[in-house]
């Protein structure tokens, strides 16, 4: 007598389990769930979001305007916030002395001079998102014009914290704008090279190889030095963005070209051709989405490179120039070893660059994994 033995179901793979458990969820929910598994990416996002918000609303978060200076307090040290018995914030003022032989100015805390600090106080006038003008600041001295240097002062007596916040607006935006322009160039040129191949591919690849063979820093220096000195800060800002974009597209173009070469003979591409799809639909509707995770990773890694490029050029005096304020311009003031030895807080823009670049790299890794939630 035959006995029916129940067959055990085959073990589920990780991809099948993901499809079974989460297949009904929208794509963006799957991507967000995958992104949250990358702990460093979440930490990077938590760091970047407040930094970008502070950069957008720089006038509100900065205690003073970036041009406001106390010329009698160059290289003033950072002041520590104190809380009085009446639950009010304050900082102590300074008493300074100058050596008659070396002319070196030294500062000492003057506990007899108390500077009241408040929240949502009135101070320097600024434009709020270009919509209207106001003078409300998140934190600052109760009496406008009193010196308050939470991160110290530079050689001209500017508040370094305020200039760091205003500089973030330039340094962070130049990375996004530059990457957007290089992304378009890389996608279009790399896609044409990989899709058509032949003589078109050879010509484009020779141009890319020529550009990549030129040392990056000397090329940046040559192009930046060619900019007219009469250009204003805004014009120079866009010129630096264009320079970084014209150099930064080659790596993405070569990656896209390689992906197109490997995908153009795939079955789904051939099926789209037989179905009568246009070339644009095949490229942007079928081929590009198939390697979106790779594009996201490349673009996210290019943003910190753009920021470092602007910082390097401005640090060398070939990028943005005062009165423009960026992290590179601020680091230019740290070139003097003697000044750094007596005022180490001048290196704080460099620390900001390191934190932002690391956070962007972590977020890029997380986005790359989230772009393919079934992997």
Tab-separated table of C-alpha atoms in Angstrom:
chain	number	residue	atom	x	y	z
A	1	UNK	CA	0.000	0.000	0.000
A	2	UNK	CA	1.480	3.279	-1.124
A	3	UNK	CA	1.839	6.004	1.461
A	4	UNK	CA	1.894	9.642	0.376
A	5	UNK	CA	4.781	11.457	1.977
A	6	UNK	CA	4.268	15.239	2.162
A	7	UNK	CA	7.014	17.140	0.399
A	8	UNK	CA	8.778	19.853	2.359
A	9	UNK	CA	8.740	23.276	0.689
A	10	UNK	CA	12.019	24.481	-0.741
A	11	UNK	CA	13.869	26.917	1.512
A	12	UNK	CA	13.288	30.550	0.632
A	13	UNK	CA	16.126	32.687	-0.507
A	14	UNK	CA	16.564	36.175	0.893
A	15	UNK	CA	15.244	37.779	-2.310
A	16	UNK	CA	12.124	35.555	-2.375
A	17	UNK	CA	11.466	36.283	1.297
A	18	UNK	CA	11.752	40.011	0.654
A	19	UNK	CA	9.304	39.775	-2.244
A	20	UNK	CA	6.857	37.734	-0.132
A	21	UNK	CA	7.025	39.975	2.920
A	22	UNK	CA	7.244	43.382	1.266
A	23	UNK	CA	6.158	42.877	-2.327
A	24	UNK	CA	2.912	44.809	-1.758
A	25	UNK	CA	4.736	47.889	-0.471
A	26	UNK	CA	5.416	50.860	-2.773
A	27	UNK	CA	8.910	51.141	-4.221
A	28	UNK	CA	9.804	54.198	-2.164
A	29	UNK	CA	8.826	52.366	1.053
A	30	UNK	CA	11.102	49.472	0.145
A	31	UNK	CA	13.957	51.872	-0.612
A	32	UNK	CA	13.479	53.743	2.683
A	33	UNK	CA	13.397	50.449	4.622
A	34	UNK	CA	16.628	49.341	2.962
A	35	UNK	CA	18.240	52.736	3.589
A	36	UNK	CA	17.455	52.570	7.315
A	37	UNK	CA	19.383	49.317	7.612
A	38	UNK	CA	22.563	51.244	6.773
A	39	UNK	CA	23.306	52.794	10.172
A	40	UNK	CA	26.151	55.023	8.993
A	41	UNK	CA	23.960	56.364	6.179
A	42	UNK	CA	21.245	57.291	8.673
A	43	UNK	CA	23.826	59.042	10.858
A	44	UNK	CA	25.142	60.886	7.814
A	45	UNK	CA	21.624	62.008	6.879
A	46	UNK	CA	20.983	63.209	10.429
A	47	UNK	CA	24.170	65.278	10.196
A	48	UNK	CA	23.565	66.673	6.696
A	49	UNK	CA	19.936	67.772	7.061
A	50	UNK	CA	20.571	70.280	9.906
A	51	UNK	CA	23.726	71.560	8.169
A	52	UNK	CA	21.835	72.279	4.955
A	53	UNK	CA	18.971	73.893	6.874
A	54	UNK	CA	21.446	76.160	8.669
A	55	UNK	CA	23.079	77.013	5.321
A	56	UNK	CA	19.717	77.894	3.725
A	57	UNK	CA	18.688	80.118	6.640
A	58	UNK	CA	22.208	81.418	7.287
A	59	UNK	CA	21.107	84.948	8.161
A	60	UNK	CA	18.814	83.683	10.913
A	61	UNK	CA	21.228	81.183	12.487
A	62	UNK	CA	24.362	83.368	12.277
A	63	UNK	CA	24.792	85.654	15.318
A	64	UNK	CA	25.922	88.513	13.049
A	65	UNK	CA	26.500	89.344	9.409
A	66	UNK	CA	29.622	87.887	7.816
A	67	UNK	CA	30.993	91.399	7.151
A	68	UNK	CA	30.536	92.687	10.703
A	69	UNK	CA	33.965	93.128	12.278
A	70	UNK	CA	35.419	94.311	15.585
A	71	UNK	CA	38.754	95.572	14.315
A	72	UNK	CA	40.051	96.103	17.850
A	73	UNK	CA	39.684	92.365	18.631
A	74	UNK	CA	41.690	90.439	15.997
A	75	UNK	CA	42.173	86.733	16.818
A	76	UNK	CA	39.927	87.042	19.873
A	77	UNK	CA	39.589	83.587	21.521
A	78	UNK	CA	36.259	81.743	21.769
A	79	UNK	CA	33.918	82.845	24.522
A	80	UNK	CA	32.140	80.298	26.674
A	81	UNK	CA	28.413	80.599	27.288
A	82	UNK	CA	27.381	80.872	30.936
A	83	UNK	CA	24.003	80.589	32.649
A	84	UNK	CA	23.263	83.073	35.417
A	85	UNK	CA	21.248	82.430	38.546
A	86	UNK	CA	18.330	84.163	36.819
A	87	UNK	CA	18.528	81.556	34.012
A	88	UNK	CA	19.930	84.084	31.529
A	89	UNK	CA	22.731	83.408	29.072
A	90	UNK	CA	25.828	85.601	29.035
A	91	UNK	CA	29.496	85.687	28.064
A	92	UNK	CA	32.379	87.546	29.639
A	93	UNK	CA	34.119	90.332	27.754
A	94	UNK	CA	37.829	90.740	27.076
A	95	UNK	CA	40.626	92.902	28.344
A	96	UNK	CA	43.538	93.067	25.900
A	97	UNK	CA	47.163	94.092	26.213
A	98	UNK	CA	49.753	94.563	23.476
A	99	UNK	CA	53.444	93.787	23.899
A	100	UNK	CA	55.487	96.931	23.205
A	101	UNK	CA	58.338	94.989	21.611
A	102	UNK	CA	56.572	92.266	19.556
A	103	UNK	CA	53.230	94.102	19.202
A	104	UNK	CA	51.492	90.821	19.991
A	105	UNK	CA	48.011	91.296	21.389
A	106	UNK	CA	46.899	89.022	24.212
A	107	UNK	CA	43.416	88.633	25.649
A	108	UNK	CA	42.231	87.886	29.155
A	109	UNK	CA	38.706	87.234	30.383
A	110	UNK	CA	37.250	90.348	32.018
A	111	UNK	CA	34.710	89.102	34.558
A	112	UNK	CA	33.676	92.657	35.304
A	113	UNK	CA	32.266	92.994	31.809
A	114	UNK	CA	29.208	90.829	31.198
A	115	UNK	CA	27.606	90.613	27.756
A	116	UNK	CA	24.001	89.383	27.895
A	117	UNK	CA	23.086	86.803	25.250
A	118	UNK	CA	19.532	86.078	24.151
A	119	UNK	CA	17.484	84.001	21.760
A	120	UNK	CA	15.560	85.555	18.868
A	121	UNK	CA	17.325	88.862	19.342
A	122	UNK	CA	17.640	91.814	16.982
A	123	UNK	CA	20.964	92.370	15.274
A	124	UNK	CA	22.365	92.900	11.805
A	125	UNK	CA	19.914	93.320	8.955
A	126	UNK	CA	19.729	90.507	6.354
A	127	UNK	CA	17.500	89.230	3.538
A	128	UNK	CA	15.369	86.221	4.457
A	129	UNK	CA	15.405	83.895	1.403
A	130	UNK	CA	15.326	87.004	-0.789
A	131	UNK	CA	11.690	87.620	0.186
A	132	UNK	CA	11.948	90.333	2.818
A	133	UNK	CA	14.472	91.912	5.126
A	134	UNK	CA	14.607	91.300	8.860
A	135	UNK	CA	17.057	91.545	11.760
A	136	UNK	CA	15.931	88.600	13.934
A	137	UNK	CA	18.710	86.125	14.847
A	138	UNK	CA	18.406	82.821	16.665
A	139	UNK	CA	21.151	83.739	19.126
A	140	UNK	CA	23.228	86.843	19.678
A	141	UNK	CA	24.060	89.617	22.124
A	142	UNK	CA	21.107	91.428	23.667
A	143	UNK	CA	22.647	94.755	22.696
A	144	UNK	CA	23.475	94.762	18.998
A	145	UNK	CA	27.117	95.533	18.368
A	146	UNK	CA	28.529	93.860	21.489
A	147	UNK	CA	31.317	91.393	20.663
A	148	UNK	CA	30.332	87.732	20.895
A	149	UNK	CA	32.726	85.111	19.473
A	150	UNK	CA	31.506	81.600	20.282
A	151	UNK	CA	34.112	80.156	17.891
A	152	UNK	CA	36.620	82.983	18.160
A	153	UNK	CA	37.495	85.735	15.703
A	154	UNK	CA	39.697	85.922	12.614
A	155	UNK	CA	42.482	88.380	11.774
A	156	UNK	CA	39.976	91.189	11.086
A	157	UNK	CA	37.781	90.628	14.127
A	158	UNK	CA	34.973	88.850	12.251
A	159	UNK	CA	32.907	86.330	14.190
A	160	UNK	CA	34.152	82.976	12.872
A	161	UNK	CA	30.894	81.165	13.658
A	162	UNK	CA	28.892	83.620	11.544
A	163	UNK	CA	31.344	83.383	8.654
A	164	UNK	CA	31.361	79.583	8.934
A	165	UNK	CA	27.557	79.530	8.568
A	166	UNK	CA	27.566	81.969	5.637
A	167	UNK	CA	30.414	80.027	4.035
A	168	UNK	CA	28.423	76.787	4.249
A	169	UNK	CA	25.800	78.291	1.956
A	170	UNK	CA	28.393	78.784	-0.809
A	171	UNK	CA	30.492	75.646	-0.319
A	172	UNK	CA	27.532	73.252	-0.066
A	173	UNK	CA	25.566	74.748	-2.958
A	174	UNK	CA	28.538	74.767	-5.318
A	175	UNK	CA	28.794	71.001	-4.863
A	176	UNK	CA	25.145	70.380	-5.753
A	177	UNK	CA	25.104	72.745	-8.737
A	178	UNK	CA	28.402	71.419	-10.060
A	179	UNK	CA	27.342	67.785	-9.729
A	180	UNK	CA	24.027	68.461	-11.479
A	181	UNK	CA	25.843	69.963	-14.468
A	182	UNK	CA	28.484	67.204	-14.610
A	183	UNK	CA	25.731	64.584	-14.210
A	184	UNK	CA	23.947	65.858	-17.314
A	185	UNK	CA	27.192	65.937	-19.312
A	186	UNK	CA	28.254	62.488	-18.131
A	187	UNK	CA	24.881	60.865	-18.800
A	188	UNK	CA	24.414	62.376	-22.267
A	189	UNK	CA	27.977	61.952	-23.557
A	190	UNK	CA	28.514	58.558	-21.909
A	191	UNK	CA	25.132	57.318	-23.112
A	192	UNK	CA	25.828	58.366	-26.704
A	193	UNK	CA	29.255	56.734	-26.599
A	194	UNK	CA	28.004	53.435	-25.213
A	195	UNK	CA	24.764	53.166	-27.168
A	196	UNK	CA	26.082	53.936	-30.651
A	197	UNK	CA	29.664	52.642	-30.340
A	198	UNK	CA	31.917	52.585	-33.389
A	199	UNK	CA	33.660	55.755	-34.538
A	200	UNK	CA	31.493	57.931	-32.279
A	201	UNK	CA	32.592	55.904	-29.255
A	202	UNK	CA	36.262	56.101	-30.294
A	203	UNK	CA	36.169	59.880	-30.745
A	204	UNK	CA	34.441	60.486	-27.405
A	205	UNK	CA	36.771	58.128	-25.534
A	206	UNK	CA	39.870	59.858	-26.935
A	207	UNK	CA	38.550	63.219	-25.699
A	208	UNK	CA	37.821	61.736	-22.260
A	209	UNK	CA	41.278	60.177	-22.060
A	210	UNK	CA	42.892	63.496	-22.979
A	211	UNK	CA	41.001	65.351	-20.256
A	212	UNK	CA	41.709	62.648	-17.659
A	213	UNK	CA	45.418	62.615	-18.513
A	214	UNK	CA	45.812	66.244	-17.432
A	215	UNK	CA	46.679	66.591	-13.709
A	216	UNK	CA	43.562	67.844	-11.962
A	217	UNK	CA	45.011	70.462	-9.623
A	218	UNK	CA	47.214	72.218	-12.251
A	219	UNK	CA	44.252	72.246	-14.624
A	220	UNK	CA	42.025	73.811	-11.963
A	221	UNK	CA	44.703	76.377	-11.216
A	222	UNK	CA	45.172	77.250	-14.896
A	223	UNK	CA	41.465	77.665	-15.587
A	224	UNK	CA	40.880	79.645	-12.386
A	225	UNK	CA	43.844	81.917	-13.045
A	226	UNK	CA	42.367	82.686	-16.478
A	227	UNK	CA	39.262	84.209	-14.889
A	228	UNK	CA	39.237	88.031	-15.076
A	229	UNK	CA	40.010	89.658	-11.750
A	230	UNK	CA	37.314	92.253	-12.432
A	231	UNK	CA	34.530	89.691	-12.055
A	232	UNK	CA	32.378	90.020	-8.960
A	233	UNK	CA	31.886	87.294	-6.340
A	234	UNK	CA	28.645	85.989	-7.888
A	235	UNK	CA	30.100	85.774	-11.407
A	236	UNK	CA	33.210	84.087	-10.088
A	237	UNK	CA	31.043	81.631	-8.159
A	238	UNK	CA	29.296	80.475	-11.336
A	239	UNK	CA	32.613	80.371	-13.186
A	240	UNK	CA	34.131	78.068	-10.551
A	241	UNK	CA	31.026	75.869	-10.762
A	242	UNK	CA	31.392	75.582	-14.538
A	243	UNK	CA	35.105	74.758	-14.211
A	244	UNK	CA	34.442	71.966	-11.725
A	245	UNK	CA	31.629	70.609	-13.908
A	246	UNK	CA	33.708	70.586	-17.099
A	247	UNK	CA	36.340	68.475	-15.366
A	248	UNK	CA	34.139	66.245	-13.214
A	249	UNK	CA	31.962	64.622	-15.895
A	250	UNK	CA	34.580	62.300	-17.397
A	251	UNK	CA	34.469	59.590	-14.714
A	252	UNK	CA	30.670	59.321	-14.806
A	253	UNK	CA	30.662	59.329	-18.613
A	254	UNK	CA	33.063	56.392	-18.719
A	255	UNK	CA	31.009	54.445	-16.175
A	256	UNK	CA	27.775	55.093	-18.080
A	257	UNK	CA	29.435	54.111	-21.362
A	258	UNK	CA	30.537	50.772	-19.901
A	259	UNK	CA	27.043	50.061	-18.604
A	260	UNK	CA	25.462	50.886	-21.960
A	261	UNK	CA	27.892	48.608	-23.789
A	262	UNK	CA	26.951	45.691	-21.535
A	263	UNK	CA	23.202	46.353	-21.669
A	264	UNK	CA	22.536	47.200	-25.308
A	265	UNK	CA	22.578	43.509	-26.305
A	266	UNK	CA	20.413	42.346	-23.415
A	267	UNK	CA	17.079	40.640	-24.102
A	268	UNK	CA	14.933	43.396	-22.589
A	269	UNK	CA	16.619	46.024	-24.806
A	270	UNK	CA	16.098	43.854	-27.890
A	271	UNK	CA	12.453	43.344	-26.886
A	272	UNK	CA	11.977	47.107	-26.558
A	273	UNK	CA	13.424	47.619	-30.047
A	274	UNK	CA	11.139	44.971	-31.554
A	275	UNK	CA	8.208	46.585	-29.756
A	276	UNK	CA	8.895	49.805	-31.666
A	277	UNK	CA	10.163	51.908	-28.742
A	278	UNK	CA	12.079	55.033	-29.641
A	279	UNK	CA	15.758	55.386	-28.809
A	280	UNK	CA	14.979	57.874	-26.056
A	281	UNK	CA	12.509	55.469	-24.455
A	282	UNK	CA	14.981	52.601	-24.652
A	283	UNK	CA	17.784	54.659	-23.137
A	284	UNK	CA	15.938	56.555	-20.393
A	285	UNK	CA	12.993	54.221	-19.846
A	286	UNK	CA	14.752	50.849	-19.861
A	287	UNK	CA	18.551	51.057	-19.772
A	288	UNK	CA	19.177	53.910	-17.314
A	289	UNK	CA	16.780	52.586	-14.589
A	290	UNK	CA	18.526	49.202	-14.732
A	291	UNK	CA	21.725	50.681	-13.255
A	292	UNK	CA	20.189	53.520	-11.208
A	293	UNK	CA	21.954	52.338	-8.057
A	294	UNK	CA	25.337	52.774	-9.726
A	295	UNK	CA	24.418	56.275	-10.948
A	296	UNK	CA	23.209	57.282	-7.482
A	297	UNK	CA	26.454	56.085	-5.921
A	298	UNK	CA	28.591	57.917	-8.498
A	299	UNK	CA	26.666	61.179	-8.150
A	300	UNK	CA	26.622	61.082	-4.345
A	301	UNK	CA	30.395	60.515	-4.297
A	302	UNK	CA	30.921	63.396	-6.733
A	303	UNK	CA	29.328	65.994	-4.428
A	304	UNK	CA	32.109	65.862	-1.783
A	305	UNK	CA	34.706	65.945	-4.573
A	306	UNK	CA	33.175	69.185	-5.836
A	307	UNK	CA	33.220	70.664	-2.336
A	308	UNK	CA	36.861	69.671	-1.891
A	309	UNK	CA	37.677	71.154	-5.309
A	310	UNK	CA	36.192	74.545	-4.428
A	311	UNK	CA	37.857	74.458	-1.017
A	312	UNK	CA	41.249	73.666	-2.556
A	313	UNK	CA	41.006	76.433	-5.162
A	314	UNK	CA	39.878	79.044	-2.642
A	315	UNK	CA	42.560	77.914	-0.177
A	316	UNK	CA	45.200	78.478	-2.887
A	317	UNK	CA	43.762	81.911	-3.629
A	318	UNK	CA	42.555	80.885	-7.109
A	319	UNK	CA	38.888	80.285	-6.367
A	320	UNK	CA	36.445	82.580	-4.660
A	321	UNK	CA	37.931	85.773	-3.290
A	322	UNK	CA	36.879	88.091	-0.463
A	323	UNK	CA	34.353	89.619	0.113
A	324	UNK	CA	32.837	86.253	-0.894
A	325	UNK	CA	32.759	83.821	2.028
A	326	UNK	CA	33.258	80.066	1.651
A	327	UNK	CA	35.007	77.414	3.693
A	328	UNK	CA	37.954	77.566	1.319
A	329	UNK	CA	38.213	81.337	1.696
A	330	UNK	CA	38.148	80.953	5.479
A	331	UNK	CA	40.866	78.288	5.369
A	332	UNK	CA	43.022	80.671	3.344
A	333	UNK	CA	43.372	82.669	6.537
A	334	UNK	CA	44.854	79.563	8.196
A	335	UNK	CA	47.862	79.460	5.854
A	336	UNK	CA	49.896	81.490	8.317
A	337	UNK	CA	51.484	78.950	10.690
A	338	UNK	CA	52.060	81.598	13.330
A	339	UNK	CA	48.395	82.610	13.225
A	340	UNK	CA	47.255	78.981	13.547
A	341	UNK	CA	49.629	78.436	16.476
A	342	UNK	CA	48.073	81.336	18.383
A	343	UNK	CA	44.507	80.907	17.032
A	344	UNK	CA	43.818	77.188	16.333
A	345	UNK	CA	40.088	77.898	15.978
A	346	UNK	CA	40.870	79.152	12.464
A	347	UNK	CA	41.001	75.482	11.417
A	348	UNK	CA	37.312	74.923	12.279
A	349	UNK	CA	36.252	75.297	8.590
A	350	UNK	CA	38.543	72.366	7.795
A	351	UNK	CA	36.763	70.283	10.431
A	352	UNK	CA	33.424	71.259	8.867
A	353	UNK	CA	34.650	70.071	5.454
A	354	UNK	CA	35.751	66.720	6.916
A	355	UNK	CA	32.395	66.151	8.671
A	356	UNK	CA	30.323	67.033	5.585
A	357	UNK	CA	32.432	64.934	3.199
A	358	UNK	CA	32.267	61.882	5.476
A	359	UNK	CA	28.513	62.278	5.974
A	360	UNK	CA	27.958	62.548	2.201
A	361	UNK	CA	30.019	59.423	1.570
A	362	UNK	CA	27.972	57.482	4.142
A	363	UNK	CA	24.689	58.701	2.636
A	364	UNK	CA	25.952	57.761	-0.827
A	365	UNK	CA	26.629	54.201	0.305
A	366	UNK	CA	23.149	53.988	1.796
A	367	UNK	CA	21.484	55.345	-1.352
A	368	UNK	CA	23.363	52.856	-3.487
A	369	UNK	CA	22.014	49.967	-1.389
A	370	UNK	CA	18.500	51.447	-1.227
A	371	UNK	CA	18.264	51.835	-5.015
A	372	UNK	CA	18.068	48.037	-5.274
A	373	UNK	CA	15.953	46.930	-2.265
A	374	UNK	CA	15.651	43.324	-3.534
A	375	UNK	CA	19.399	42.757	-3.583
